[in-house]
Amino acid sequence: MKIVRDRAEARWLPSRHRFALFRLWAFARLKNAKAEPRPGLMLMVDADQSAVESYTASMWIALTTIAYVASEFAELLPLPIAIAVAVPIGIVAMQVPIYVMGVAILPAIQAIARTRLVVANFNSIFLIALHVVVASFYALERTWVRFVAWQFLAVIALNAFAAIIVFLLRGPIARLESEYGVTSSSAN
Amino acid sequence: MSWRKRFGVRGVFWRQFLRWATINVPPWIDPPILGFWSAAFLLWRDGRRGVMTNLRAIKPGSSWIVTFFRTYRVFCNFAWTIADNVRFKELRATPDWDFEGVEHFESLRSHEGGAIILTAHMGSYDLGAQLFAETTTRRIVMVRAPEIDPDTRRHEEELHRRTVGDAVKIDFSTRSSELALDLLHAVQDGEIVAIQGDRVMPGIASLPATLFGKETSVPAGPFALAMAARVPIYPLFIIRLGRRSYRLLVCAPIEVRRTRDRAESFNQAVEQWTRSLEKVIAASWHQWFEFAPFYEESAA
């Protein structure tokens, strides 16, 4: 794993981010960042290193799931109670696909294909794909939950658009990162 | 009864589950999942009460509800720390590091001959030992309390054997008499011995100390070893700053002088250690993973 030493602004390296939207944002921040020398600092270059990205993306998935669960309970209960009930159920529900995938589906795929997969990456793709399917379902509802579903699909579309921009900017991004000793092969 | 042991809070199931989760769960979705499981572990009555008792001494005058939420924060930090540790061992996912007390760290690294690292149950001492092992050619011997559950102990030993090289050796504080000689030889051979100095296990020699105004005790071993081998003790703390981000804090070394009055020499060294410990815990109380009361009056 690549390490950048003594340079605090390297926290904005795009390679320290997973999603295109965050990579693009990080690129903009790093391009405009002033040098912040900090002796004794060691920053790892890994796609899952950004705390802001992790908290934002995970809370977004959690809140979206909670909203779906709350919308189901809202047919039976007053909305505030439905939301209160939905919080723990939603947080459990968002984990279920990972457990199902990890316990049953991925081991079966690995056994059939006789290959080892990067399981967390597969789970990541599966989780997002599943959320897209669920959002497509709720987007057709007539209640408030359709707005939640549409915002989810909009963010996914925005991230896809950001991915195109990141691809087009791959040259400038690589040049900027190389100033920190990061090459495309050393990141991740 | 064996299934109860297996699924109990110290049972092997949770270690296996954690290992499985670190491999299967996408890292970017960790926060709510770890938050949820930390809340679930608040059901562990003994651990919760132990942390709450300690927090009442560290932050006196706080209401029950505030102390309860602080306890949840301690559990959350513990969950993050052990997850980071397993992720490092299994996937080599390394956190960011920030060094404080660089001059003492450099002094420890360049110190000729052996040395003792005195640390506490804070942050991830496993990660810290690994980091240190990777920046020095000397071997580290970590002394720790063994897992109570035999299956959990086997699981941890197997994980260590498979994922950690020879640079870090783990020894257990329960076999005190033979261990003392082994450690003396290790230090005399120029190795670094890392010991947790904030908890005394039953059957281990201890020295009286005062922490947050409460009478307590600290292990006598590191101080006796430092005196016997004439090596310095470096107080070193690993503090979690945030997601995948840690600080390695090294304090000024403690010298345990050989004088006619051994008790006084020990007292001075213990006082210097508890001063460092108290300062660090006061600033990072949410990371002191001491799940049993540290002072006698509430333990009784």
Short mmCIF file of N, CA, C and O in Angstrom, two decimals, chain A residues 1 16 18-19 38 40-44 46 48-50 54-55 57-58 91-92 94-95 99 102-103 119-120 123-124 127, chain B residues 17 20 22-33 36-37 80 92-99 102 131 240 243-244:
data_model
loop_
_atom_site.label_atom_id
_atom_site.label_comp_id
_atom_site.label_asym_id
_atom_site.label_seq_id
_atom_site.Cartn_x
_atom_site.Cartn_y
_atom_site.Cartn_z
N MET A 1 0.84 -1.20 0.00
CA MET A 1 0.00 0.00 0.00
C MET A 1 0.88 1.25 0.00
O MET A 1 1.86 1.32 0.72
N ARG A 16 -7.88 8.05 -2.57
CA ARG A 16 -8.31 7.69 -1.22
C ARG A 16 -9.84 7.67 -1.13
O ARG A 16 -10.40 7.59 -0.05
N ARG A 18 -13.67 6.14 -2.95
CA ARG A 18 -14.20 5.02 -3.72
C ARG A 18 -15.17 5.48 -4.82
O ARG A 18 -15.08 5.02 -5.95
N PHE A 19 -16.08 6.37 -4.47
CA PHE A 19 -17.14 6.72 -5.42
C PHE A 19 -16.72 7.92 -6.28
O PHE A 19 -16.03 8.83 -5.80
N ARG A 38 3.01 18.48 7.71
CA ARG A 38 2.79 18.02 9.09
C ARG A 38 3.70 16.83 9.36
O ARG A 38 3.38 15.69 9.00
N GLY A 40 5.42 13.70 10.79
CA GLY A 40 4.90 12.58 11.58
C GLY A 40 3.57 12.05 11.09
O GLY A 40 3.01 11.13 11.68
N LEU A 41 3.07 12.61 9.99
CA LEU A 41 1.78 12.14 9.47
C LEU A 41 2.02 11.11 8.36
O LEU A 41 2.85 11.33 7.47
N MET A 42 1.30 10.00 8.43
CA MET A 42 1.40 8.97 7.39
C MET A 42 -0.01 8.70 6.87
O MET A 42 -0.86 8.21 7.62
N LEU A 43 -0.25 9.05 5.60
CA LEU A 43 -1.58 8.83 5.01
C LEU A 43 -1.51 7.67 4.02
O LEU A 43 -0.66 7.66 3.13
N MET A 44 -2.40 6.72 4.19
CA MET A 44 -2.43 5.55 3.31
C MET A 44 -3.26 5.87 2.06
O MET A 44 -4.27 6.58 2.15
N ASP A 46 -5.66 4.35 -0.14
CA ASP A 46 -6.57 3.22 -0.26
C ASP A 46 -7.96 3.78 -0.55
O ASP A 46 -8.34 4.81 0.03
N ASP A 48 -10.80 3.08 0.37
CA ASP A 48 -11.77 3.12 1.46
C ASP A 48 -11.26 3.93 2.64
O ASP A 48 -11.68 3.73 3.77
N GLN A 49 -10.37 4.87 2.39
CA GLN A 49 -9.71 5.56 3.50
C GLN A 49 -10.48 6.80 3.97
O GLN A 49 -10.27 7.26 5.08
N SER A 50 -11.35 7.33 3.13
CA SER A 50 -11.99 8.60 3.48
C SER A 50 -13.14 8.42 4.48
O SER A 50 -14.12 7.73 4.20
N SER A 54 -17.19 7.63 3.73
CA SER A 54 -17.78 6.45 4.35
C SER A 54 -19.02 6.81 5.16
O SER A 54 -20.06 6.15 5.05
N TYR A 55 -18.89 7.86 5.99
CA TYR A 55 -20.03 8.25 6.82
C TYR A 55 -21.19 8.74 5.94
O TYR A 55 -22.34 8.40 6.19
N ALA A 57 -21.88 8.09 2.65
CA ALA A 57 -22.48 7.04 1.83
C ALA A 57 -23.25 6.04 2.69
O ALA A 57 -24.38 5.64 2.34
N SER A 58 -22.68 5.65 3.82
CA SER A 58 -23.34 4.63 4.64
C SER A 58 -24.60 5.18 5.29
O SER A 58 -25.63 4.50 5.37
N ILE A 91 -31.89 -0.60 9.99
CA ILE A 91 -30.44 -0.85 10.11
C ILE A 91 -30.14 -2.35 10.03
O ILE A 91 -29.14 -2.76 9.44
N VAL A 92 -31.05 -3.15 10.56
CA VAL A 92 -30.88 -4.61 10.41
C VAL A 92 -31.12 -5.00 8.95
O VAL A 92 -30.34 -5.76 8.36
N MET A 94 -30.74 -3.36 6.23
CA MET A 94 -29.68 -3.01 5.27
C MET A 94 -28.50 -3.99 5.33
O MET A 94 -27.73 -4.09 4.38
N GLN A 95 -28.40 -4.74 6.44
CA GLN A 95 -27.29 -5.71 6.57
C GLN A 95 -27.64 -7.07 5.97
O GLN A 95 -26.74 -7.83 5.62
N TYR A 99 -25.26 -10.35 4.47
CA TYR A 99 -25.12 -11.66 5.11
C TYR A 99 -25.55 -12.78 4.16
O TYR A 99 -24.90 -13.82 4.08
N GLY A 102 -22.91 -13.08 1.52
CA GLY A 102 -21.65 -13.62 2.06
C GLY A 102 -21.75 -15.06 2.50
O GLY A 102 -20.80 -15.82 2.35
N VAL A 103 -22.91 -15.43 3.03
CA VAL A 103 -23.05 -16.79 3.56
C VAL A 103 -23.42 -17.78 2.46
O VAL A 103 -22.89 -18.89 2.41
N VAL A 119 -14.52 -10.34 -1.99
CA VAL A 119 -15.90 -10.48 -1.55
C VAL A 119 -16.54 -9.13 -1.24
O VAL A 119 -17.68 -8.87 -1.64
N ALA A 120 -15.81 -8.26 -0.54
CA ALA A 120 -16.38 -6.97 -0.15
C ALA A 120 -16.76 -6.15 -1.39
O ALA A 120 -17.79 -5.46 -1.39
N ASN A 123 -19.96 -7.57 -2.78
CA ASN A 123 -21.07 -7.19 -1.90
C ASN A 123 -21.45 -5.73 -2.10
O ASN A 123 -22.61 -5.36 -2.02
N SER A 124 -20.44 -4.90 -2.34
CA SER A 124 -20.68 -3.48 -2.57
C SER A 124 -21.55 -3.28 -3.82
O SER A 124 -22.55 -2.56 -3.78
N LEU A 127 -25.06 -4.68 -3.27
CA LEU A 127 -25.86 -3.83 -2.38
C LEU A 127 -26.43 -2.63 -3.13
O LEU A 127 -27.62 -2.31 -3.01
N PHE B 17 -17.29 -14.17 13.75
CA PHE B 17 -18.22 -13.30 13.05
C PHE B 17 -17.52 -12.01 12.61
O PHE B 17 -17.70 -11.53 11.48
N TRP B 20 -15.33 -12.75 9.69
CA TRP B 20 -16.17 -12.93 8.50
C TRP B 20 -16.66 -11.57 7.99
O TRP B 20 -16.64 -11.29 6.80
N THR B 22 -15.38 -8.55 8.45
CA THR B 22 -14.36 -7.66 7.89
C THR B 22 -14.03 -8.06 6.45
O THR B 22 -13.64 -7.20 5.66
N ILE B 23 -14.20 -9.32 6.14
CA ILE B 23 -13.93 -9.77 4.77
C ILE B 23 -15.12 -9.49 3.86
O ILE B 23 -14.96 -9.15 2.70
N ASN B 24 -16.32 -9.62 4.40
CA ASN B 24 -17.53 -9.54 3.57
C ASN B 24 -18.18 -8.17 3.48
O ASN B 24 -18.81 -7.85 2.48
N VAL B 25 -18.08 -7.39 4.54
CA VAL B 25 -18.80 -6.11 4.55
C VAL B 25 -17.97 -5.05 3.82
O VAL B 25 -16.80 -4.85 4.15
N PRO B 26 -18.57 -4.37 2.84
CA PRO B 26 -17.82 -3.28 2.17
C PRO B 26 -17.42 -2.23 3.22
O PRO B 26 -18.27 -1.78 3.98
N PRO B 27 -16.15 -1.85 3.24
CA PRO B 27 -15.70 -0.93 4.31
C PRO B 27 -16.46 0.39 4.36
O PRO B 27 -16.61 0.97 5.44
N TRP B 28 -16.94 0.87 3.22
CA TRP B 28 -17.60 2.18 3.23
C TRP B 28 -18.94 2.16 3.96
O TRP B 28 -19.46 3.21 4.32
N ILE B 29 -19.47 0.96 4.22
CA ILE B 29 -20.78 0.91 4.89
C ILE B 29 -20.65 0.58 6.39
O ILE B 29 -21.65 0.38 7.09
N ASP B 30 -19.42 0.57 6.87
CA ASP B 30 -19.17 0.22 8.28
C ASP B 30 -19.94 1.04 9.32
O ASP B 30 -20.45 0.47 10.29
N PRO B 31 -19.99 2.39 9.22
CA PRO B 31 -20.46 3.17 10.38
C PRO B 31 -21.81 2.73 10.97
O PRO B 31 -21.85 2.46 12.18
N PRO B 32 -22.89 2.62 10.19
CA PRO B 32 -24.13 2.22 10.87
C PRO B 32 -24.11 0.78 11.38
O PRO B 32 -24.74 0.48 12.40
N ILE B 33 -23.36 -0.08 10.69
CA ILE B 33 -23.31 -1.48 11.11
C ILE B 33 -22.56 -1.61 12.44
O ILE B 33 -23.03 -2.27 13.37
N PHE B 36 -24.67 -0.18 15.20
CA PHE B 36 -25.73 -1.11 15.60
C PHE B 36 -25.18 -2.20 16.53
O PHE B 36 -25.75 -2.47 17.59
N TRP B 37 -24.08 -2.82 16.13
CA TRP B 37 -23.54 -3.92 16.94
C TRP B 37 -23.00 -3.42 18.27
O TRP B 37 -23.06 -4.13 19.28
N TRP B 80 -14.82 -0.29 16.52
CA TRP B 80 -14.00 0.22 15.41
C TRP B 80 -12.57 -0.30 15.50
O TRP B 80 -11.96 -0.69 14.51
N ARG B 92 -4.67 -6.45 5.20
CA ARG B 92 -3.58 -5.47 5.20
C ARG B 92 -4.10 -4.05 4.94
O ARG B 92 -3.40 -3.22 4.33
N ALA B 93 -5.31 -3.78 5.37
CA ALA B 93 -5.86 -2.42 5.26
C ALA B 93 -5.29 -1.60 6.42
O ALA B 93 -5.64 -1.83 7.58
N THR B 94 -4.40 -0.69 6.10
CA THR B 94 -3.66 0.04 7.14
C THR B 94 -4.30 1.40 7.37
O THR B 94 -4.64 2.10 6.42
N PRO B 95 -4.45 1.80 8.61
CA PRO B 95 -5.00 3.15 8.87
C PRO B 95 -3.96 4.25 8.67
O PRO B 95 -2.78 3.97 8.55
N ASP B 96 -4.44 5.48 8.67
CA ASP B 96 -3.53 6.64 8.67
C ASP B 96 -2.93 6.75 10.07
O ASP B 96 -3.58 6.41 11.05
N TRP B 97 -1.70 7.27 10.11
CA TRP B 97 -1.02 7.42 11.41
C TRP B 97 -0.51 8.83 11.60
O TRP B 97 -0.04 9.46 10.66
N ASP B 98 -0.64 9.28 12.81
CA ASP B 98 -0.11 10.59 13.18
C ASP B 98 0.77 10.35 14.41
O ASP B 98 0.33 9.64 15.32
N PHE B 99 1.96 10.89 14.41
CA PHE B 99 2.88 10.64 15.52
C PHE B 99 2.93 11.86 16.44
O PHE B 99 3.07 12.98 15.97
N VAL B 102 7.41 12.62 18.59
CA VAL B 102 8.30 12.00 17.59
C VAL B 102 9.70 11.81 18.16
O VAL B 102 10.35 10.80 17.92
N LEU B 131 2.90 -1.58 13.48
CA LEU B 131 3.51 -0.38 12.87
C LEU B 131 4.94 -0.25 13.34
O LEU B 131 5.86 0.00 12.55
N ARG B 240 -7.24 6.28 18.82
CA ARG B 240 -8.01 6.33 17.58
C ARG B 240 -8.54 7.75 17.37
O ARG B 240 -9.23 8.30 18.23
N ARG B 243 -12.25 7.41 11.84
CA ARG B 243 -12.29 6.21 11.02
C ARG B 243 -10.94 5.99 10.35
O ARG B 243 -10.42 6.87 9.67
N ARG B 244 -10.36 4.84 10.56
CA ARG B 244 -9.07 4.45 9.99
C ARG B 244 -7.99 5.51 10.21
O ARG B 244 -7.21 5.83 9.29
#
